[in-house]
Coordinates of C-alpha atoms in Angstrom, one line a residue:
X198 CA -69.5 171.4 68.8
X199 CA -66.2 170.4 66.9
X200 CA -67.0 169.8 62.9
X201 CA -64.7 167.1 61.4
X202 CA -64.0 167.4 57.6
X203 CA -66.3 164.3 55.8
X204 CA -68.4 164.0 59.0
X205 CA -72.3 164.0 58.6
X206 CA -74.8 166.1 61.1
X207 CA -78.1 167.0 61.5
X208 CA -78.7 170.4 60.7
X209 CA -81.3 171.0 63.5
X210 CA -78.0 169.6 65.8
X211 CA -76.0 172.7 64.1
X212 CA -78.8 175.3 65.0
X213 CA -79.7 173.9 68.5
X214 CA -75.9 174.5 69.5
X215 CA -75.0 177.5 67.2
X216 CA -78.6 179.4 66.5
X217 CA -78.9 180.7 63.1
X218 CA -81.7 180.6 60.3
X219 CA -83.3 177.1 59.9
X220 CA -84.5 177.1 56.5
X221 CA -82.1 179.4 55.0
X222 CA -79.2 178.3 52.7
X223 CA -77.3 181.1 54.2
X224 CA -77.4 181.0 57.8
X225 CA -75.9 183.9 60.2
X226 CA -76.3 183.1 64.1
X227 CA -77.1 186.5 65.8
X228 CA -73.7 187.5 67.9
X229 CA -71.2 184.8 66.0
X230 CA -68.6 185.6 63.8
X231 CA -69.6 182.2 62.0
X232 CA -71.6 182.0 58.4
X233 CA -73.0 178.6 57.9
X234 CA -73.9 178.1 54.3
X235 CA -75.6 175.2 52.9
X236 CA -76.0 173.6 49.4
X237 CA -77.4 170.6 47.5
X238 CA -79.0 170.2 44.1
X239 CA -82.3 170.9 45.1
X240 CA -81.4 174.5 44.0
X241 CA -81.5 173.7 40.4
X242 CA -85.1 174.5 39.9
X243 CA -84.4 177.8 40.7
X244 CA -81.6 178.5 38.7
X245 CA -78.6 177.2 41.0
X246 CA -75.7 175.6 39.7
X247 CA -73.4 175.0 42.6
X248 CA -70.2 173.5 42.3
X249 CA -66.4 172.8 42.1
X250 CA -64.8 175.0 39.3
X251 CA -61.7 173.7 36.7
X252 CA -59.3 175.9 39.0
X253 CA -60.6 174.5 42.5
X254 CA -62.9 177.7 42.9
X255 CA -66.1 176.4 44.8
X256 CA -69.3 178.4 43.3
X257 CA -72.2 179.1 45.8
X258 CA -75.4 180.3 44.5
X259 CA -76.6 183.4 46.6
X260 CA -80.2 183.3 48.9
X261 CA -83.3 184.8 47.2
X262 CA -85.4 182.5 45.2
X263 CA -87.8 184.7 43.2
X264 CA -87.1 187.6 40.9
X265 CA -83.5 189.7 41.1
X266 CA -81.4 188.5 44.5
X267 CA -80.2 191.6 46.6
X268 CA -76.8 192.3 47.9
X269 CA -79.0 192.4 51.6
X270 CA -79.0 189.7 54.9
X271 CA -76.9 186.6 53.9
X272 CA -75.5 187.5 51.0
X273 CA -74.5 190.5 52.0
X274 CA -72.9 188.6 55.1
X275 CA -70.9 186.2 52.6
X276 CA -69.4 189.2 50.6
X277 CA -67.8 191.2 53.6
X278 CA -67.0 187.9 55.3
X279 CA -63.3 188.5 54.5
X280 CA -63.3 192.1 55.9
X281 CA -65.6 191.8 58.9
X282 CA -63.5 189.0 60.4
X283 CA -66.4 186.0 60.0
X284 CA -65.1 182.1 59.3
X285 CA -67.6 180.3 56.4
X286 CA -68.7 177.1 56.7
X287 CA -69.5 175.0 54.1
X288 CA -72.1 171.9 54.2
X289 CA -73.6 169.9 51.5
X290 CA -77.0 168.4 51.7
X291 CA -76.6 164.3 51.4
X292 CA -80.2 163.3 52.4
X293 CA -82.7 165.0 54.1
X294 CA -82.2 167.1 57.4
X295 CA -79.0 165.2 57.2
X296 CA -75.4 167.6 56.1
X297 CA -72.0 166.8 55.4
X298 CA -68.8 169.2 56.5
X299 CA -67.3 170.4 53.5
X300 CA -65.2 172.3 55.2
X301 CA -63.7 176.4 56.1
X302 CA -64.2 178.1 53.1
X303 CA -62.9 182.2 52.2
X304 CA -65.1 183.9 50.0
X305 CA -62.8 185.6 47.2
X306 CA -65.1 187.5 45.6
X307 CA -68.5 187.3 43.9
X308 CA -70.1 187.6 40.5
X309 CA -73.8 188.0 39.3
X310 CA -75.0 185.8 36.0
X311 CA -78.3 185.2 34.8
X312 CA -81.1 182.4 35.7
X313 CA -84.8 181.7 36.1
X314 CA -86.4 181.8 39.6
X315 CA -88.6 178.9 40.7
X316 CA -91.9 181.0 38.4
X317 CA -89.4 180.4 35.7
X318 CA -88.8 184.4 35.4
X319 CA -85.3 185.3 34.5
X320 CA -83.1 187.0 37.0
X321 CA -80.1 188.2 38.1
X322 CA -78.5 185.7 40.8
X323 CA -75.2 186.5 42.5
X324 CA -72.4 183.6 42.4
X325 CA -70.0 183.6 45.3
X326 CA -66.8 182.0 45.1
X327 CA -65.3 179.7 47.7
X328 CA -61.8 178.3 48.0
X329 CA -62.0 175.7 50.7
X330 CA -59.6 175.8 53.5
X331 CA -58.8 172.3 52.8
X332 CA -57.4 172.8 49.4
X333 CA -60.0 170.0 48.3
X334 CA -63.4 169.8 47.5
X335 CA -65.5 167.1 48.8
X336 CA -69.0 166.3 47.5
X337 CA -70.7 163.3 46.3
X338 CA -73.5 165.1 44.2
X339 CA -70.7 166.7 42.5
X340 CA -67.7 165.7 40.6
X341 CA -64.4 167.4 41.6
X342 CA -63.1 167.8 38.4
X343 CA -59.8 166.7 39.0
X344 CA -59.0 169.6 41.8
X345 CA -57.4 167.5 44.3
X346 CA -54.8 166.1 41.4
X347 CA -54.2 169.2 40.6
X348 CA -53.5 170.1 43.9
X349 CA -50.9 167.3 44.7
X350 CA -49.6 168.3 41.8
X351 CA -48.9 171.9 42.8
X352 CA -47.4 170.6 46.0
X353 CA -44.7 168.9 44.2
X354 CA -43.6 171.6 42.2
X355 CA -40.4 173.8 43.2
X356 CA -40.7 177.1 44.3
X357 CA -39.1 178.2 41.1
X358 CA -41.8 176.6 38.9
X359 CA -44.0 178.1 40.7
X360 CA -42.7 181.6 40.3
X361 CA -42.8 180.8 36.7
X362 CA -46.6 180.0 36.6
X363 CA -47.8 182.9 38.8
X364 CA -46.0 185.3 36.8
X365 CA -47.6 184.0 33.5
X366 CA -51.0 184.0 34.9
X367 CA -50.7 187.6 37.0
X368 CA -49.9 188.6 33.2
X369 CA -53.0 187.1 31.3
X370 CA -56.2 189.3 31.0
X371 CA -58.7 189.2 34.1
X372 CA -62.6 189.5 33.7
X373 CA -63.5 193.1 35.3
X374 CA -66.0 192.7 38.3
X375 CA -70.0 192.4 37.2
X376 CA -71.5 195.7 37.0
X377 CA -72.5 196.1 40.8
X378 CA -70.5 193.7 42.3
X379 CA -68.0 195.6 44.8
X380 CA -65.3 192.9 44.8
X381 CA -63.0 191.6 42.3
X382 CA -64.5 188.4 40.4
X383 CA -61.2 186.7 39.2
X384 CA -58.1 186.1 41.8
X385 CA -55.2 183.9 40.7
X386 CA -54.5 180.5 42.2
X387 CA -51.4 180.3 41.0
X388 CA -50.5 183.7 42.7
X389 CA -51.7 182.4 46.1
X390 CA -49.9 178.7 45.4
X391 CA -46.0 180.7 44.9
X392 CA -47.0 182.8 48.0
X393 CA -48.0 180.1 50.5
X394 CA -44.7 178.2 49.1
X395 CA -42.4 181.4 49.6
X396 CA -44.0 181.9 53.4
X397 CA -43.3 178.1 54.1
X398 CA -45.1 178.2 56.6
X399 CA -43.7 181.1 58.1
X400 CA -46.3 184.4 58.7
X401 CA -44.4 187.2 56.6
X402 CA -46.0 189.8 58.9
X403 CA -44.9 188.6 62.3
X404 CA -42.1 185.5 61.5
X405 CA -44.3 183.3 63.8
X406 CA -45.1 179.8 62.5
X407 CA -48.3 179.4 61.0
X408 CA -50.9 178.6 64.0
X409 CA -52.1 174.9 63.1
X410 CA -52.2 172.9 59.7
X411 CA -54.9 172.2 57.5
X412 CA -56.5 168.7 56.6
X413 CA -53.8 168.2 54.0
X414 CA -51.2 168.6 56.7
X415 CA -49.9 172.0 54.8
X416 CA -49.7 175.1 56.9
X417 CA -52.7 177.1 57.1
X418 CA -51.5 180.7 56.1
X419 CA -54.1 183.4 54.5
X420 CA -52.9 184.8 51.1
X421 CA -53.2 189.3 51.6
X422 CA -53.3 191.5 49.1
X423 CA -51.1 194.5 50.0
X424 CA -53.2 197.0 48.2
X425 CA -56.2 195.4 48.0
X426 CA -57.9 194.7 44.4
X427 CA -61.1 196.7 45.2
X428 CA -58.6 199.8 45.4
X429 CA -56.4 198.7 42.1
X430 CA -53.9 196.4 43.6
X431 CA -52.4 193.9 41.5
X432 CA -52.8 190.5 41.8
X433 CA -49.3 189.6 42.0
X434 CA -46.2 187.9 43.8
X435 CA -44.8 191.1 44.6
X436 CA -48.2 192.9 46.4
X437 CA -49.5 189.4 47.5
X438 CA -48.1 188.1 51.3
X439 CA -49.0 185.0 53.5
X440 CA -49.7 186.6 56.6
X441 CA -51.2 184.4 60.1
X442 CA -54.8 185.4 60.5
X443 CA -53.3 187.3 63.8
X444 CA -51.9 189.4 61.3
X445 CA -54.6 189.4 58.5
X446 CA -57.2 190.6 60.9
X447 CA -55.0 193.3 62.5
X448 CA -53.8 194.7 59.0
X449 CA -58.0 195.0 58.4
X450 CA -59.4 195.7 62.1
X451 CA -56.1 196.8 64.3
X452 CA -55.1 200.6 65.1
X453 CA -51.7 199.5 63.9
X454 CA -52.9 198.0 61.0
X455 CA -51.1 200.3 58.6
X456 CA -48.0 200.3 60.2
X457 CA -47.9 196.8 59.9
X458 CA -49.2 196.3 56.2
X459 CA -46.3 198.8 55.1
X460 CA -43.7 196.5 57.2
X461 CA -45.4 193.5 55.2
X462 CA -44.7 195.8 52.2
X463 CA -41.3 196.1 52.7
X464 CA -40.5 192.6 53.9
X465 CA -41.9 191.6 50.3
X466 CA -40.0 193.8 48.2
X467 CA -37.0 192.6 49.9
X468 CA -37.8 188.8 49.2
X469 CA -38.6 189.4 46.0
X470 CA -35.6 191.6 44.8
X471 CA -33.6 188.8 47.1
X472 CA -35.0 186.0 44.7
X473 CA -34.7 188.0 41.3
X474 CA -31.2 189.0 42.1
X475 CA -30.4 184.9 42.5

């Protein structure tokens, strides 16, 4: 079953081919590497507020609809998504039993906030955040807030301005992660934007194209922190690469994983010394 970005299903067609919970807005089919996650504004009685963010951040309201949602089953599955190797999919509800393909998103990292449940008791509920494959985000119940201007006007920037603007937002102040939360809330766009432009659509682990391009036509390439954030890593140009998911899952998963993040390491120093000395 082949999703196509815009494209409406019925989500009893998505469970008869894939498996997976039926009722759940978080839904991991036993022996897949794929997360299906579903959303709609039905969740606002119990304290949901899903949605595009200013900065082109999608936020997904966790599963667990009465008193304090647990780090356990799906949401647990959304928040290692990047390490164990699983591929998100986003779809919004547009009527019922009826979805629309949002698209691939990558979960960057999570925060908890505050809400009632659905016996209007106030809880903790955990907020995942999305960036969508596509660079866009497409929902009719929502408005997008301007991201996809923003992101053709990222696209026409040079390289240079885009240095510029990831150094000035690596430097500003970043919110600390929610007090239980084991990944970093805040990651900068901007950061990401200058790396995927330096790589060019070139992997900086292996020098291999990047493997296919995205909706947008723009080379799909996964932004890697070197040292990751959960371990003190900086989010910045110099300790950020745009590595093939090849790469990506072997610097996590392979037995020559470290060898090949220090080589990503050094290839990054170089192109950044490269450009300052230029």
């Amino acid at each position: 079953m082949e999703f196509v970005l815009g494209r409406e299903y019925r989500r009893a067609e998505i469970h008869a081919a894939f498996g997976g919970q039926a009722q759940s807005g978080i839904s991991t089919p036993r022996g897949s590497t794929l997360i299906f996650v579903f959303t709609g504004q039905g969740g606002e009685k119990h304290g949901y507020r899903d949605g595009p963010q200013p900065n082109g951040v999608f936020f997904y309201s966790g599963e667990g609809q009465v008193g304090d949602q647990k780090m356990t089953a799906g949401n647990l599955a959304l928040a290692d998504a990047e390490v164990s190797g699983k591929t998100i999919h986003l779809f919004s509800q547009v009527r019922k039993a009826i979805v629309r393909y949002e698209g691939e998103a990558r979960c960057i990292g999570y925060h908890s906030t505050r809400g009632p449940d659905r016996n209007e008791t106030d809880r903790r509920i955990f907020v995942f955040e999305f960036e969508l494959a596509t660079g866009e985000v497409r929902s009719a119940d929502v408005p997008d807030l301007g991201v996809r201007e923003e992101g053709r006007q990222r696209r026409s920037r040079s390289l240079a301005e885009l240095k510029d603007i990831a150094l000035a937002d690596a430097a500003r102040p970043r919110k600390q992660p929610a007090e239980g939360s084991r990944r970093v809330y805040e990651r900068s766009i901007a950061v990401r934007d200058y790396v995927l432009a330096r790589a060019n659509g070139i992997c900086e682990g292996c020098g291999d194209a990047a493997p296919f391009l995205r909706h947008d036509g723009s080379p799909y390439l996964e932004p890697h922190h070197i040292l990751r954030m959960a371990d003190g890593g900086p989010d910045h140009i110099a300790s950020v690469a745009a590595l093939c998911p090849a790469c990506h899952r072997c610097i996590h998963h392979g037995q020559k994983g470290h060898e090949l993040n220090r080589r990503v390491a050094e290839r990054i120093a170089a192109l950044e010394a490269q450009s300052d000395a230029t």
